[in-house]
PDB file of C-alpha atoms in Angstrom:
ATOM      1  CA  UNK A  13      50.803   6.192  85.756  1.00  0.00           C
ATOM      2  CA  UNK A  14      51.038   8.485  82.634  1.00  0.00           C
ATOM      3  CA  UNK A  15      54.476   9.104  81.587  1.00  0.00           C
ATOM      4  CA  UNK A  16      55.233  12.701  80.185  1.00  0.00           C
ATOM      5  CA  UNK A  17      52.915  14.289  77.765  1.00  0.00           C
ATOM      6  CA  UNK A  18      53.703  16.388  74.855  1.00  0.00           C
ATOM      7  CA  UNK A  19      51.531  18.357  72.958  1.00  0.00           C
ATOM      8  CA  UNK A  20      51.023  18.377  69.709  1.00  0.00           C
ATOM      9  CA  UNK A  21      53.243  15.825  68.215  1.00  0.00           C
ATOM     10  CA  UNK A  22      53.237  17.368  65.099  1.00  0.00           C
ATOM     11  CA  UNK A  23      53.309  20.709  63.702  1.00  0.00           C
ATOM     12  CA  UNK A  24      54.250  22.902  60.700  1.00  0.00           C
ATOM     13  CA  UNK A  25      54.359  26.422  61.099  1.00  0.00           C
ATOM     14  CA  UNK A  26      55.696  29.059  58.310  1.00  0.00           C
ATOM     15  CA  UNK A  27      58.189  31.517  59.097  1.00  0.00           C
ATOM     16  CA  UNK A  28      57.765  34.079  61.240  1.00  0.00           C
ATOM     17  CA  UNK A  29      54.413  32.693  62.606  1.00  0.00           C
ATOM     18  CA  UNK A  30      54.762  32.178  66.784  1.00  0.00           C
ATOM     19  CA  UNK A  31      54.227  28.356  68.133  1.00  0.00           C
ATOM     20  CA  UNK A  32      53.260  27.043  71.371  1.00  0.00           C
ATOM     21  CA  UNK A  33      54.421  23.864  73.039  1.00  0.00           C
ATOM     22  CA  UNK A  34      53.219  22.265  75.761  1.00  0.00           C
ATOM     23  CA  UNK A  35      54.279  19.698  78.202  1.00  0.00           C
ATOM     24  CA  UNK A  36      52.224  17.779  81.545  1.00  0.00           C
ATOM     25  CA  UNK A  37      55.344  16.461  84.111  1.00  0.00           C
ATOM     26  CA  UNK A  38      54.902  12.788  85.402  1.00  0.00           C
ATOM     27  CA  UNK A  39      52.354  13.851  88.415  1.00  0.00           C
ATOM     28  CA  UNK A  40      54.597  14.305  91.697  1.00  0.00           C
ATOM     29  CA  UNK A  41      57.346  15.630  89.542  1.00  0.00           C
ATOM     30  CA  UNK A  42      58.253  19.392  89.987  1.00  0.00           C
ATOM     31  CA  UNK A  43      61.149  19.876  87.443  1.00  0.00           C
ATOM     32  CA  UNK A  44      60.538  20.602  83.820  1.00  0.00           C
ATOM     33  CA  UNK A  45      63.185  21.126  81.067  1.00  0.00           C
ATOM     34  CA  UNK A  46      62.902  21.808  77.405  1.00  0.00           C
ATOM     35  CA  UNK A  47      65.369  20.676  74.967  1.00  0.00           C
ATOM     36  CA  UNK A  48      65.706  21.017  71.043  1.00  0.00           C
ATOM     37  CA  UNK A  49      66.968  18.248  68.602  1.00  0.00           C
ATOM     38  CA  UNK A  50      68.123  19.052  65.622  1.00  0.00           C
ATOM     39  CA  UNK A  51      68.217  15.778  63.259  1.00  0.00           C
ATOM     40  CA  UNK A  52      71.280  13.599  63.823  1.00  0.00           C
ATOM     41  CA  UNK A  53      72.374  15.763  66.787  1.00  0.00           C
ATOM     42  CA  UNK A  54      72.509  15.592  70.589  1.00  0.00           C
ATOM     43  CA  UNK A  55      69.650  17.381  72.686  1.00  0.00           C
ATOM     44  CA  UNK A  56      70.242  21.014  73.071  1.00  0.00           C
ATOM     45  CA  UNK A  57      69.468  22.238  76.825  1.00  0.00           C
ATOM     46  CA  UNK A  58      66.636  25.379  76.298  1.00  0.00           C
ATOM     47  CA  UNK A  59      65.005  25.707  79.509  1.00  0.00           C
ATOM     48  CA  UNK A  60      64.973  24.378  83.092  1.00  0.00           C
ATOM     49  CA  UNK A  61      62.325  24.945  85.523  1.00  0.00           C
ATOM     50  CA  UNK A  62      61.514  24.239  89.311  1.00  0.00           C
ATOM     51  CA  UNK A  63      58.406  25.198  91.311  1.00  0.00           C
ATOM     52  CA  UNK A  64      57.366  27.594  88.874  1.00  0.00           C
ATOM     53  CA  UNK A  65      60.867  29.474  88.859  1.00  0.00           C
ATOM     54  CA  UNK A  66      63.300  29.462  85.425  1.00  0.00           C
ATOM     55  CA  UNK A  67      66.736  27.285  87.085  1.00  0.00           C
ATOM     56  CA  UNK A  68      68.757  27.454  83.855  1.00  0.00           C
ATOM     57  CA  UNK A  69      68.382  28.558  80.431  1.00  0.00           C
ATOM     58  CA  UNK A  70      70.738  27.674  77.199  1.00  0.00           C
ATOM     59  CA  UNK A  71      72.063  29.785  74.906  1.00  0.00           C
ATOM     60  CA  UNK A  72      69.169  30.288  72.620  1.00  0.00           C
ATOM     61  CA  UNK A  73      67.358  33.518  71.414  1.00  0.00           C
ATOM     62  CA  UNK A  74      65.168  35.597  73.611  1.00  0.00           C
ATOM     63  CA  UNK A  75      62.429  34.197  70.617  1.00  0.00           C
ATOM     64  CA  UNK A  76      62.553  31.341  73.170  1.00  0.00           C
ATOM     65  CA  UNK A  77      60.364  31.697  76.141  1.00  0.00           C
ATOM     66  CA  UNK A  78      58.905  29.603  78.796  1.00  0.00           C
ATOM     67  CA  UNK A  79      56.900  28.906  81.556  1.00  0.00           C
ATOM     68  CA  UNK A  80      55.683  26.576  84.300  1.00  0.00           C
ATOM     69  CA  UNK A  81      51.813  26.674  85.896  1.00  0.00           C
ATOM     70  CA  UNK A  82      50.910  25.897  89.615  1.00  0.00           C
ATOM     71  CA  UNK A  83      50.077  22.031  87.946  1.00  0.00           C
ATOM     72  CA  UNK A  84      53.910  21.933  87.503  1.00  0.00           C
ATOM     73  CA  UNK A  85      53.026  21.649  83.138  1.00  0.00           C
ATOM     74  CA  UNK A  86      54.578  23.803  81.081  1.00  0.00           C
ATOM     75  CA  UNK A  87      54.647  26.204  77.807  1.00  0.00           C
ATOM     76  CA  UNK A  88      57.388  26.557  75.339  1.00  0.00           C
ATOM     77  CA  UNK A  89      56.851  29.594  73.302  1.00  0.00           C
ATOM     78  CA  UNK A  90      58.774  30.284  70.123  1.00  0.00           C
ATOM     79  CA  UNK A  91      58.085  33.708  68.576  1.00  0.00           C
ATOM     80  CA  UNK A  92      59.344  34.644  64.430  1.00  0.00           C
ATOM     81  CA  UNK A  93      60.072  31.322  63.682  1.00  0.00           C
ATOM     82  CA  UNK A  94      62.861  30.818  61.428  1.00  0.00           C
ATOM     83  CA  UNK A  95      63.835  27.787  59.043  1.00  0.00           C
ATOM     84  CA  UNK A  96      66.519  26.681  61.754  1.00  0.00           C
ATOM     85  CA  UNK A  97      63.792  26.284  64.439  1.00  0.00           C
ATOM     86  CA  UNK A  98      63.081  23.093  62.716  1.00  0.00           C
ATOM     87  CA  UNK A  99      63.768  19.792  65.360  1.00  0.00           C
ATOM     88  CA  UNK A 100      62.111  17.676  67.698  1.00  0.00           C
ATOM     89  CA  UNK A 101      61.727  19.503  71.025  1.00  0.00           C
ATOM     90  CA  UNK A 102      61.743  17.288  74.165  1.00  0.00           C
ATOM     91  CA  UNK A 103      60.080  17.695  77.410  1.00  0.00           C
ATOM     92  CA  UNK A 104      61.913  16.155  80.380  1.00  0.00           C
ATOM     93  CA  UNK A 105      60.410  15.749  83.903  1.00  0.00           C
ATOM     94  CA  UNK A 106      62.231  14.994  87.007  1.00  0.00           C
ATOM     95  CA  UNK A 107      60.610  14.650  90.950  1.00  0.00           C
ATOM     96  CA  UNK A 108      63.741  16.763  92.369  1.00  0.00           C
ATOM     97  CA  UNK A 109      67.627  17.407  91.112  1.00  0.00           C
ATOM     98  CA  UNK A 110      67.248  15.048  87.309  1.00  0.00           C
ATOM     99  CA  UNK A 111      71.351  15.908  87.333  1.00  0.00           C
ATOM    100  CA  UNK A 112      71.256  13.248  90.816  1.00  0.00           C
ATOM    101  CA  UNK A 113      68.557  11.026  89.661  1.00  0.00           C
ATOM    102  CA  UNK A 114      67.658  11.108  86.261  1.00  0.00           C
ATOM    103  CA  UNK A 115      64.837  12.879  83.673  1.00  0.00           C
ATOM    104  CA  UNK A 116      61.959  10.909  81.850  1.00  0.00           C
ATOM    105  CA  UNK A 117      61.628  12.681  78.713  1.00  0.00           C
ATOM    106  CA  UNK A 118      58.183  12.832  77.129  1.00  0.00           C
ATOM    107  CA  UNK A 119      57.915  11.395  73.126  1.00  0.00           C
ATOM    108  CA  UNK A 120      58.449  15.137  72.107  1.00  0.00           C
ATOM    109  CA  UNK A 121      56.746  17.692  69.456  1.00  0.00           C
ATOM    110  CA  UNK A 122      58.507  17.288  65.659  1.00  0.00           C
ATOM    111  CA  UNK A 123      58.343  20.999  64.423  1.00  0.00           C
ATOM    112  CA  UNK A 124      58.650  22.003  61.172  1.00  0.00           C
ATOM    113  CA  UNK A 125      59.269  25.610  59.805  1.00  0.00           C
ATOM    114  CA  UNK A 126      58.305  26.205  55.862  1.00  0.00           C
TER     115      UNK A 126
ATOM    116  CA  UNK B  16      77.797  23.956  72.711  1.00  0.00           C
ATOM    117  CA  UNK B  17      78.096  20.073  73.906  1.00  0.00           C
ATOM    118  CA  UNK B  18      80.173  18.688  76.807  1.00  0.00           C
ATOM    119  CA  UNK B  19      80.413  14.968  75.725  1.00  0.00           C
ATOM    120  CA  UNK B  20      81.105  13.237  72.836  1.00  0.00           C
ATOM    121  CA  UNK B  21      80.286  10.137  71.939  1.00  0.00           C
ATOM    122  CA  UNK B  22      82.636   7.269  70.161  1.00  0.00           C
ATOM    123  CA  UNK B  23      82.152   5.664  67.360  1.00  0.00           C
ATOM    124  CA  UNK B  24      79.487   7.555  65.636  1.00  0.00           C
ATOM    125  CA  UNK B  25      77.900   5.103  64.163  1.00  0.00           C
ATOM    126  CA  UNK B  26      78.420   1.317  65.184  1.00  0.00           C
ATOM    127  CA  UNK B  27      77.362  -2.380  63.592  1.00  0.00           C
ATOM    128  CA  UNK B  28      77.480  -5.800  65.062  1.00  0.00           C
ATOM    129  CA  UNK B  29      75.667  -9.086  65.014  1.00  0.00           C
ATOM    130  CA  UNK B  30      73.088 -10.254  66.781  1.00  0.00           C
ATOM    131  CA  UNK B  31      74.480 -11.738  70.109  1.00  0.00           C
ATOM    132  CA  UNK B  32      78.032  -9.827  70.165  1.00  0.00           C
ATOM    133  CA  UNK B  33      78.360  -7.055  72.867  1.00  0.00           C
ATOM    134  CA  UNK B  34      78.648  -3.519  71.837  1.00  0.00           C
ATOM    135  CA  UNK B  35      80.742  -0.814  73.332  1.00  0.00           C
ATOM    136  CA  UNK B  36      80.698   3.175  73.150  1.00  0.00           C
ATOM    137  CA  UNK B  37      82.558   5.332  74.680  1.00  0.00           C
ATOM    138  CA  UNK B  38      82.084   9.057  76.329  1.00  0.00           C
ATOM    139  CA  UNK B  39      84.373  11.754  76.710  1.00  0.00           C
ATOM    140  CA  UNK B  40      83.427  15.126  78.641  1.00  0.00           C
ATOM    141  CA  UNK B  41      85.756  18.124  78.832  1.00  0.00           C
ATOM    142  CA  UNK B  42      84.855  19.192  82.475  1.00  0.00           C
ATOM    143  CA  UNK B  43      84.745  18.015  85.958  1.00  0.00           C
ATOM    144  CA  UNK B  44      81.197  16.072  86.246  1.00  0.00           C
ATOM    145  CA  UNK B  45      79.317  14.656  89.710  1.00  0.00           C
ATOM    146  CA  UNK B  46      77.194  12.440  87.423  1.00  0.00           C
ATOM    147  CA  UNK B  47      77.162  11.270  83.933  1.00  0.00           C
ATOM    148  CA  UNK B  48      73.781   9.375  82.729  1.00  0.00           C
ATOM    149  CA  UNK B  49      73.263   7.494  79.635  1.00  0.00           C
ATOM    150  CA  UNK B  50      70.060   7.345  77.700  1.00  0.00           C
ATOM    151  CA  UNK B  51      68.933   5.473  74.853  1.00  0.00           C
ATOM    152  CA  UNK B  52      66.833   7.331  71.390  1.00  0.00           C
ATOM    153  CA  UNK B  53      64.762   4.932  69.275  1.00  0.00           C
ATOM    154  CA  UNK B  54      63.873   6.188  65.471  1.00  0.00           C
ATOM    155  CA  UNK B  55      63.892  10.108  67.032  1.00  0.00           C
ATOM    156  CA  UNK B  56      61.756   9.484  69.702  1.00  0.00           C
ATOM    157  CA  UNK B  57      61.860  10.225  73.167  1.00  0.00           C
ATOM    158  CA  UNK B  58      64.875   9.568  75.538  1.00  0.00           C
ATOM    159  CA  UNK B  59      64.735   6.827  77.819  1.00  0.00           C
ATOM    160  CA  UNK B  60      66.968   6.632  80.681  1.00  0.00           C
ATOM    161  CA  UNK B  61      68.957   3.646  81.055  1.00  0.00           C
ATOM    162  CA  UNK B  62      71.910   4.232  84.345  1.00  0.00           C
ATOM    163  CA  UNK B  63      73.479   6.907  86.269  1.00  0.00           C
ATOM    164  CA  UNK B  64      76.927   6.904  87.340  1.00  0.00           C
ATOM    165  CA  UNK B  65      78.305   8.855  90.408  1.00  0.00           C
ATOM    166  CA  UNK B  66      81.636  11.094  90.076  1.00  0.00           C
ATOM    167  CA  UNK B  67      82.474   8.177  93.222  1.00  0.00           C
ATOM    168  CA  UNK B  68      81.657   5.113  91.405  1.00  0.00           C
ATOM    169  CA  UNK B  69      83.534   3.073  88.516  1.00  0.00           C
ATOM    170  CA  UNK B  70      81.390   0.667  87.556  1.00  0.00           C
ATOM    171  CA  UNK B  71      77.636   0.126  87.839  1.00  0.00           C
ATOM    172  CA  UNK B  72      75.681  -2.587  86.024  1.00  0.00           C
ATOM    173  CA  UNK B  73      71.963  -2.864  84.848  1.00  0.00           C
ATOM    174  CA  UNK B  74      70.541  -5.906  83.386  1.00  0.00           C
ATOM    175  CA  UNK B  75      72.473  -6.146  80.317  1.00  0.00           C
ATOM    176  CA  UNK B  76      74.164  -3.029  80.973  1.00  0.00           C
ATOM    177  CA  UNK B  77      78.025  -2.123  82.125  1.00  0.00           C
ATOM    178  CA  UNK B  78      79.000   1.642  82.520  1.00  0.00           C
ATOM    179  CA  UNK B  79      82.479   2.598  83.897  1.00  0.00           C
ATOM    180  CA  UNK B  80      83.721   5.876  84.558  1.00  0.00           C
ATOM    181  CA  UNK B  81      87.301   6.885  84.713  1.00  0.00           C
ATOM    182  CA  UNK B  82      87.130  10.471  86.000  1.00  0.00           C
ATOM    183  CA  UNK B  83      91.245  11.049  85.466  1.00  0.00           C
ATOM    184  CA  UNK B  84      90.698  10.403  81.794  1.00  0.00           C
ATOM    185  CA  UNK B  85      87.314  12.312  81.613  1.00  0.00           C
ATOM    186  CA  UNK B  86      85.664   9.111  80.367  1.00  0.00           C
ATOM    187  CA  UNK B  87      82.956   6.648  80.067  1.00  0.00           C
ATOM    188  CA  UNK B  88      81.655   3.263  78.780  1.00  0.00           C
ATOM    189  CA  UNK B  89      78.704   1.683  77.831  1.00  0.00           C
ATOM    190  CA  UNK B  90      78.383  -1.913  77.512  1.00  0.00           C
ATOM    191  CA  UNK B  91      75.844  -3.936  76.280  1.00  0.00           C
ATOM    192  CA  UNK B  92      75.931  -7.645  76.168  1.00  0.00           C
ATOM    193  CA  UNK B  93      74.671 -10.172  73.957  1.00  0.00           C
ATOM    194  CA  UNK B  94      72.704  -7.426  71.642  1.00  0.00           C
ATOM    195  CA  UNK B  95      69.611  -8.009  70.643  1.00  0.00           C
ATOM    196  CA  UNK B  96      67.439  -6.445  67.266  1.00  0.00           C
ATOM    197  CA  UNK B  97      65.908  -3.770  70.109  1.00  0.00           C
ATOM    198  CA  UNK B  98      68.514  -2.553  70.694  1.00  0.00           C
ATOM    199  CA  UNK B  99      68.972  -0.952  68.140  1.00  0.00           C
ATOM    200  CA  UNK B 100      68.766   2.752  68.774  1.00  0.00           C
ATOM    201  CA  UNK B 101      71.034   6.000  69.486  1.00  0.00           C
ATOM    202  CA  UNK B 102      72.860   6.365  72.331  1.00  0.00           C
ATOM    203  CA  UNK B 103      73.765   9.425  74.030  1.00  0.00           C
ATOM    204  CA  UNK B 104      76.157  10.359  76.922  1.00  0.00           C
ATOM    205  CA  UNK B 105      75.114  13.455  79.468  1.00  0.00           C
ATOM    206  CA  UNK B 106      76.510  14.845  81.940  1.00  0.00           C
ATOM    207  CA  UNK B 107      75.737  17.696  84.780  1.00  0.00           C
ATOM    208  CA  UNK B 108      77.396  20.579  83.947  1.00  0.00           C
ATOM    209  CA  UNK B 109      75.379  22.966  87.036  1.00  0.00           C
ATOM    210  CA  UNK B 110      72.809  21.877  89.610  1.00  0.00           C
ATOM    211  CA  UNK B 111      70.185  21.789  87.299  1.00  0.00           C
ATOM    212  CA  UNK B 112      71.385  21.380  83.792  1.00  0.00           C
ATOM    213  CA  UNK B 113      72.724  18.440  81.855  1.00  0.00           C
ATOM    214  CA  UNK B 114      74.440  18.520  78.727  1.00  0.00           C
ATOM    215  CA  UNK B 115      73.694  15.444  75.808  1.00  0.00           C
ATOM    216  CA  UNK B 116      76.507  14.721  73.520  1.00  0.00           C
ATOM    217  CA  UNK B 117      75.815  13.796  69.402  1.00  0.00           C
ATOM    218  CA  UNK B 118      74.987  10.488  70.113  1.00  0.00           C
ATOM    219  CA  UNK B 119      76.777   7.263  68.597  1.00  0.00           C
ATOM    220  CA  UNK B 120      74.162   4.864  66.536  1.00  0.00           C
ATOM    221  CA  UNK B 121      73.789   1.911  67.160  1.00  0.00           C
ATOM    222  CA  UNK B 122      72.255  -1.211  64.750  1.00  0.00           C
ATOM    223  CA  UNK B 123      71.811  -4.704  65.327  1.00  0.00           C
ATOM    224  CA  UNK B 124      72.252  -7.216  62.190  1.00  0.00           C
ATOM    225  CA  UNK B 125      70.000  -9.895  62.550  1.00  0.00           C
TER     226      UNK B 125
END
C-alpha cells in the first residue's frame, strides 16, 4: 500500500508569489493535517481536517488556507509568501482520531522563499 | 507555541549503549506519542502511551509516563548506527490536534 504522498518535494518560490501543496492520505484514511517545520524545530500544527470539514487550525496567518476533496487528499495554500514561510511542511494521515492511534506523516514538501 | 519539551537536546553514545530522553508537557494529556525524524524527513511513528498506562514496550523500545510529574521516557536499547535520528515527544492537546515538542538529537558513534 502507498504510504502518504506529498507533492512537490521541492520548491522555491520568491516573495510574495502564492504556493500550492498537496497531499494524497494513506487510502481508507479520512484525517488530514498539515504541519510546518522550521529547521531544527518541532512540527508546528497548521491545519486539521476530517471528512472534508476544517477540525482544528494553529495559530498561523489567514495567508494559510486549506482544503480537503471528496478523495480525502488535500491542498495547502500559502498566499504572499514571506522569507519566514521557509520549512519543510508535513502531511499527516490518520484512519480516525491520530490523537488515539497515531498519524503517518508523508516525506513532506521543503519550501524555500527567496 | 509547543506543549512538550524534549531533554537533552542533543545526545551521543556508542554503539551498543542504551539511550534515554526525556519529555515534559505542561498540560493534562490522554495520550503522548513519540516519533522518530531521520536527516529532516518525514515522521515515523514509533509508540503511543495512554494517560492509563506507565510503561509500554516496542521491540527495542521502553516509554514510561508519569502523569503526576507531567513526564515521559524514551528508551532505546543496545543502539544501533540507524538509529540515529531526531526524536520528538507529542502530545494531544484537543480531540484532534497534537502538539510536537523541539526534538532532542540523537547520534550513534560507531
Amino acid at each position: 500500500d502507498a504510504g502518504v504522498t506529498q507533492s512537490p518535494t521541492h520548491l522555491i518560490k520568491t516573495r510574495g508569489q502564492q504556493v500550492t501543496l498537496r497531499c494524497s492520505p494513506i487510502s481508507g484514511h479520512k484525517s488530514v493535517s498539515w504541519y510546518q517545520q522550521v529547521l531544527g524545530q518541532g512540527p508546528q500544527f497548521i491545519f486539521q481536517y476530517y471528512e472534508k470539514e476544517e477540525r482544528g487550525r494553529g495559530n498561523f496567518p489567514d495567508r494559510f488556507s486549506a482544503r480537503q476533496f471528496p478523495n480525502y487528499s488535500s491542498e495547502l495554500n500559502v498566499n504572499a509568501l514571506l522569507l519566514g514561510d521557509s520549512a519543510l511542511y508535513l502531511c499527516a494521515s490518520s484512519s480516525a482520531s491520530g490523537t488515539r492511534y497515531g498519524y503517518t506523516f508523508g516525506s513532506g514538501t521543503r519550501l524555500t522563499v527567496v | 507555541s509547543q506543549q512538550g519539551e524534549e531533554d537533552p537536546q542533543a545526545l551521543s553514545i556508542q554503539e551498543g549503549e542504551n539511550a534515554t530522553m526525556n519529555c515534559s508537557y505542561k498540560t493534562s494529556i490522554n495520550n503522548l506519542q513519540w516519533y522518530r525524524q531521520n536527516s529532516g524527513r518525514g515522521l515515523v511513528h514509533l509508540i503511543l502511551i495512554r494517560s492509563n498506562e506507565r510503561e509500554k514496550h516496542s521491540g527495542r523500545l521502553r516509554v514510561t509516563l508519569d502523569t503526576s510529574k507531567k513526564s515521559s521516557s524514551l528508551l532505546i536499547t543496545a543502539s544501533r548506527a540507524a538509529d540515529t535520528a531526531s526524536y520528538f515527544c507529542a502530545t494531544d492537546v484537543s480531540a484532534d490536534k497534537i502538539i510536537f515538542g523541539k526534538g532532542t538529537r540523537l547520534h550513534i558513534l560507531p
